[in-house]
Amino acid sequence: MNIPFLDSWRKRLGPTGGGALPGASERDPEGLAELLSECELLRAQAQSAGAVLDDSPSSLEALDQLQPRWREDPELVPWLGNDAGLYLGTVIVRTVADAGWWIRPDGQPVVRLRNGRQIDVVEAGQAWAADGAPELSRLYAEIAER
């Protein structure tokens, strides 16, 4: 999925050839993490439902408990799914040792674990927004125990 706010971050880092961001996560990991953690739409939806997103694993459980009213608006589902995936990634990066953001050559942000495994959190967020599975808290638990 194309993430428009990455364009300004890409410009700040300079040309990378072909629009990919090789090495960007090493050059500015905090900036990338900050950018990807915004998730404004998801945070607004959660706040309106009384859930607090504090970037903790327990906040993923709160998200899993939300009534999926967004599914009534098919245009909202992909955007909310994108945010849900980025939020899941944010929680992983902030709480799992040696986890970090990585931008694949196709521009997709993924979370890379210590063992080299890459998790497409946006794909997981899209599935969660569309049908509620996998539960974000369950996916986090599986990743955190490895």
PDB file of C-alpha atoms in Angstrom:
ATOM      1  CA  MET A   1       0.000   0.000   0.000  1.00  0.00           C
ATOM      2  CA  ASN A   2       1.281   3.437  -0.856  1.00  0.00           C
ATOM      3  CA  ILE A   3       1.704   5.544   2.272  1.00  0.00           C
ATOM      4  CA  PRO A   4       1.581   9.220   1.231  1.00  0.00           C
ATOM      5  CA  PHE A   5       3.266  10.706   4.313  1.00  0.00           C
ATOM      6  CA  LEU A   6       6.407   8.722   3.517  1.00  0.00           C
ATOM      7  CA  ASP A   7       7.007  11.023   0.528  1.00  0.00           C
ATOM      8  CA  SER A   8       8.121  13.936   2.713  1.00  0.00           C
ATOM      9  CA  TRP A   9      10.333  11.627   4.741  1.00  0.00           C
ATOM     10  CA  ARG A  10      11.863  10.257   1.533  1.00  0.00           C
ATOM     11  CA  LYS A  11      12.594  13.792   0.335  1.00  0.00           C
ATOM     12  CA  ARG A  12      14.288  14.616   3.642  1.00  0.00           C
ATOM     13  CA  LEU A  13      16.583  11.604   3.264  1.00  0.00           C
ATOM     14  CA  GLY A  14      17.455  12.473  -0.315  1.00  0.00           C
ATOM     15  CA  PRO A  15      17.240  10.498  -3.539  1.00  0.00           C
ATOM     16  CA  THR A  16      17.370   6.733  -3.225  1.00  0.00           C
ATOM     17  CA  GLY A  17      16.921   5.665  -6.810  1.00  0.00           C
ATOM     18  CA  GLY A  18      13.695   4.126  -8.019  1.00  0.00           C
ATOM     19  CA  GLY A  19      11.660   5.351  -5.058  1.00  0.00           C
ATOM     20  CA  ALA A  20      12.870   2.586  -2.737  1.00  0.00           C
ATOM     21  CA  LEU A  21      14.273   3.299   0.682  1.00  0.00           C
ATOM     22  CA  PRO A  22      17.210   0.952   1.077  1.00  0.00           C
ATOM     23  CA  GLY A  23      19.027   1.685   4.288  1.00  0.00           C
ATOM     24  CA  ALA A  24      16.593   4.399   5.335  1.00  0.00           C
ATOM     25  CA  SER A  25      15.706   2.592   8.519  1.00  0.00           C
ATOM     26  CA  GLU A  26      19.372   2.641   9.513  1.00  0.00           C
ATOM     27  CA  ARG A  27      19.861   6.322   8.645  1.00  0.00           C
ATOM     28  CA  ASP A  28      16.882   7.631  10.609  1.00  0.00           C
ATOM     29  CA  PRO A  29      15.229   4.834  12.619  1.00  0.00           C
ATOM     30  CA  GLU A  30      13.660   7.204  15.161  1.00  0.00           C
ATOM     31  CA  GLY A  31      12.221   9.414  12.433  1.00  0.00           C
ATOM     32  CA  LEU A  32      10.786   6.431  10.628  1.00  0.00           C
ATOM     33  CA  ALA A  33       9.321   5.008  13.837  1.00  0.00           C
ATOM     34  CA  GLU A  34       7.767   8.360  14.688  1.00  0.00           C
ATOM     35  CA  LEU A  35       6.261   8.726  11.230  1.00  0.00           C
ATOM     36  CA  LEU A  36       4.824   5.230  11.167  1.00  0.00           C
ATOM     37  CA  SER A  37       3.389   5.509  14.684  1.00  0.00           C
ATOM     38  CA  GLU A  38       1.024   8.394  13.884  1.00  0.00           C
ATOM     39  CA  CYS A  39      -1.983   6.216  12.889  1.00  0.00           C
ATOM     40  CA  GLU A  40      -4.329   9.192  13.221  1.00  0.00           C
ATOM     41  CA  LEU A  41      -7.456   7.506  11.865  1.00  0.00           C
ATOM     42  CA  LEU A  42      -7.097   4.479  14.123  1.00  0.00           C
ATOM     43  CA  ARG A  43      -6.334   6.627  17.151  1.00  0.00           C
ATOM     44  CA  ALA A  44      -9.426   8.765  16.472  1.00  0.00           C
ATOM     45  CA  GLN A  45     -11.640   5.678  16.073  1.00  0.00           C
ATOM     46  CA  ALA A  46     -10.280   4.176  19.282  1.00  0.00           C
ATOM     47  CA  GLN A  47     -10.664   7.406  21.225  1.00  0.00           C
ATOM     48  CA  SER A  48     -14.278   7.826  20.106  1.00  0.00           C
ATOM     49  CA  ALA A  49     -14.928   4.295  21.422  1.00  0.00           C
ATOM     50  CA  GLY A  50     -13.216   5.073  24.739  1.00  0.00           C
ATOM     51  CA  ALA A  51     -10.068   3.034  24.096  1.00  0.00           C
ATOM     52  CA  VAL A  52      -6.648   4.485  24.866  1.00  0.00           C
ATOM     53  CA  LEU A  53      -3.819   3.648  22.478  1.00  0.00           C
ATOM     54  CA  ASP A  54      -0.653   4.024  24.538  1.00  0.00           C
ATOM     55  CA  ASP A  55       1.589   1.861  22.310  1.00  0.00           C
ATOM     56  CA  SER A  56       1.418  -1.032  24.775  1.00  0.00           C
ATOM     57  CA  PRO A  57       0.482  -4.663  24.145  1.00  0.00           C
ATOM     58  CA  SER A  58      -2.660  -4.221  26.270  1.00  0.00           C
ATOM     59  CA  SER A  59      -3.865  -1.506  23.887  1.00  0.00           C
ATOM     60  CA  LEU A  60      -3.935  -4.145  21.139  1.00  0.00           C
ATOM     61  CA  GLU A  61      -6.427  -6.079  23.263  1.00  0.00           C
ATOM     62  CA  ALA A  62      -8.538  -2.927  23.531  1.00  0.00           C
ATOM     63  CA  LEU A  63      -8.513  -2.607  19.733  1.00  0.00           C
ATOM     64  CA  ASP A  64      -9.570  -6.219  19.338  1.00  0.00           C
ATOM     65  CA  GLN A  65     -12.610  -5.449  21.531  1.00  0.00           C
ATOM     66  CA  LEU A  66     -13.836  -2.482  19.463  1.00  0.00           C
ATOM     67  CA  GLN A  67     -17.134  -2.827  17.654  1.00  0.00           C
ATOM     68  CA  PRO A  68     -16.159  -2.885  13.950  1.00  0.00           C
ATOM     69  CA  ARG A  69     -18.489  -0.079  12.853  1.00  0.00           C
ATOM     70  CA  TRP A  70     -15.960   0.958  10.202  1.00  0.00           C
ATOM     71  CA  ARG A  71     -16.920  -2.091   8.148  1.00  0.00           C
ATOM     72  CA  GLU A  72     -20.119  -0.257   7.197  1.00  0.00           C
ATOM     73  CA  ASP A  73     -17.941   2.102   5.119  1.00  0.00           C
ATOM     74  CA  PRO A  74     -15.960   0.126   2.527  1.00  0.00           C
ATOM     75  CA  GLU A  75     -13.788   3.159   1.761  1.00  0.00           C
ATOM     76  CA  LEU A  76     -12.691   3.378   5.393  1.00  0.00           C
ATOM     77  CA  VAL A  77     -11.620  -0.272   5.792  1.00  0.00           C
ATOM     78  CA  PRO A  78      -8.314  -0.090   3.855  1.00  0.00           C
ATOM     79  CA  TRP A  79      -7.246   3.137   5.549  1.00  0.00           C
ATOM     80  CA  LEU A  80      -8.106   1.882   8.999  1.00  0.00           C
ATOM     81  CA  GLY A  81      -6.436  -1.447   8.206  1.00  0.00           C
ATOM     82  CA  ASN A  82      -3.279   0.368   7.170  1.00  0.00           C
ATOM     83  CA  ASP A  83      -3.279   2.306  10.442  1.00  0.00           C
ATOM     84  CA  ALA A  84      -4.000  -0.859  12.451  1.00  0.00           C
ATOM     85  CA  GLY A  85      -1.007  -2.566  10.849  1.00  0.00           C
ATOM     86  CA  LEU A  86       1.263   0.397  11.493  1.00  0.00           C
ATOM     87  CA  TYR A  87       0.038   0.541  15.082  1.00  0.00           C
ATOM     88  CA  LEU A  88       0.719  -3.169  15.549  1.00  0.00           C
ATOM     89  CA  GLY A  89       4.203  -2.574  14.161  1.00  0.00           C
ATOM     90  CA  THR A  90       4.682   0.366  16.503  1.00  0.00           C
ATOM     91  CA  VAL A  91       3.841  -1.763  19.535  1.00  0.00           C
ATOM     92  CA  ILE A  92       6.179  -4.524  18.341  1.00  0.00           C
ATOM     93  CA  VAL A  93       9.074  -2.142  17.658  1.00  0.00           C
ATOM     94  CA  ARG A  94       8.661  -0.446  21.030  1.00  0.00           C
ATOM     95  CA  THR A  95       8.310  -3.597  23.130  1.00  0.00           C
ATOM     96  CA  VAL A  96      10.087  -6.513  21.425  1.00  0.00           C
ATOM     97  CA  ALA A  97      13.879  -6.560  21.797  1.00  0.00           C
ATOM     98  CA  ASP A  98      15.789  -5.752  18.619  1.00  0.00           C
ATOM     99  CA  ALA A  99      12.658  -5.368  16.475  1.00  0.00           C
ATOM    100  CA  GLY A 100      12.755  -2.504  14.004  1.00  0.00           C
ATOM    101  CA  TRP A 101      11.085  -0.996  10.998  1.00  0.00           C
ATOM    102  CA  TRP A 102      12.345  -1.884   7.567  1.00  0.00           C
ATOM    103  CA  ILE A 103      11.186  -0.493   4.249  1.00  0.00           C
ATOM    104  CA  ARG A 104      11.177  -3.120   1.522  1.00  0.00           C
ATOM    105  CA  PRO A 105      12.304  -2.129  -1.974  1.00  0.00           C
ATOM    106  CA  ASP A 106       8.621  -1.977  -3.019  1.00  0.00           C
ATOM    107  CA  GLY A 107       8.057   0.728  -0.363  1.00  0.00           C
ATOM    108  CA  GLN A 108       6.079  -1.472   2.040  1.00  0.00           C
ATOM    109  CA  PRO A 109       6.991  -0.969   5.720  1.00  0.00           C
ATOM    110  CA  VAL A 110       7.554  -4.229   7.582  1.00  0.00           C
ATOM    111  CA  VAL A 111       8.839  -5.108  11.022  1.00  0.00           C
ATOM    112  CA  ARG A 112      12.104  -6.997  11.063  1.00  0.00           C
ATOM    113  CA  LEU A 113      12.838  -9.199  14.065  1.00  0.00           C
ATOM    114  CA  ARG A 114      16.212 -10.121  15.536  1.00  0.00           C
ATOM    115  CA  ASN A 115      16.171 -13.472  13.712  1.00  0.00           C
ATOM    116  CA  GLY A 116      15.694 -11.707  10.357  1.00  0.00           C
ATOM    117  CA  ARG A 117      12.019 -12.580   9.996  1.00  0.00           C
ATOM    118  CA  GLN A 118      10.001  -9.834   8.376  1.00  0.00           C
ATOM    119  CA  ILE A 119       6.385  -9.305   9.391  1.00  0.00           C
ATOM    120  CA  ASP A 120       4.060  -7.539   6.991  1.00  0.00           C
ATOM    121  CA  VAL A 121       2.100  -5.742   9.674  1.00  0.00           C
ATOM    122  CA  VAL A 122       0.098  -3.711   7.163  1.00  0.00           C
ATOM    123  CA  GLU A 123      -1.220  -6.913   5.607  1.00  0.00           C
ATOM    124  CA  ALA A 124      -2.188  -8.153   9.080  1.00  0.00           C
ATOM    125  CA  GLY A 125      -3.890  -4.832   9.840  1.00  0.00           C
ATOM    126  CA  GLN A 126      -5.835  -4.997   6.595  1.00  0.00           C
ATOM    127  CA  ALA A 127      -7.100  -8.488   7.462  1.00  0.00           C
ATOM    128  CA  TRP A 128      -8.009  -7.352  10.975  1.00  0.00           C
ATOM    129  CA  ALA A 129      -9.978  -4.351   9.704  1.00  0.00           C
ATOM    130  CA  ALA A 130     -11.802  -6.448   7.102  1.00  0.00           C
ATOM    131  CA  ASP A 131     -12.735  -9.499   9.209  1.00  0.00           C
ATOM    132  CA  GLY A 132     -11.249  -9.190  12.697  1.00  0.00           C
ATOM    133  CA  ALA A 133      -8.686 -11.924  12.174  1.00  0.00           C
ATOM    134  CA  PRO A 134      -5.968 -12.278  13.072  1.00  0.00           C
ATOM    135  CA  GLU A 135      -6.582 -10.541  16.367  1.00  0.00           C
ATOM    136  CA  LEU A 136      -3.861  -7.951  16.805  1.00  0.00           C
ATOM    137  CA  SER A 137      -3.167  -8.985  20.407  1.00  0.00           C
ATOM    138  CA  ARG A 138      -2.821 -12.640  19.445  1.00  0.00           C
ATOM    139  CA  LEU A 139      -0.461 -11.847  16.578  1.00  0.00           C
ATOM    140  CA  TYR A 140       1.617  -9.683  18.917  1.00  0.00           C
ATOM    141  CA  ALA A 141       1.788 -12.502  21.492  1.00  0.00           C
ATOM    142  CA  GLU A 142       3.021 -14.948  18.869  1.00  0.00           C
ATOM    143  CA  ILE A 143       5.709 -12.533  17.712  1.00  0.00           C
ATOM    144  CA  ALA A 144       6.796 -11.471  21.211  1.00  0.00           C
ATOM    145  CA  GLU A 145       7.355 -15.045  22.442  1.00  0.00           C
ATOM    146  CA  ARG A 146       9.903 -15.879  19.727  1.00  0.00           C
TER     147      ARG A 146
END
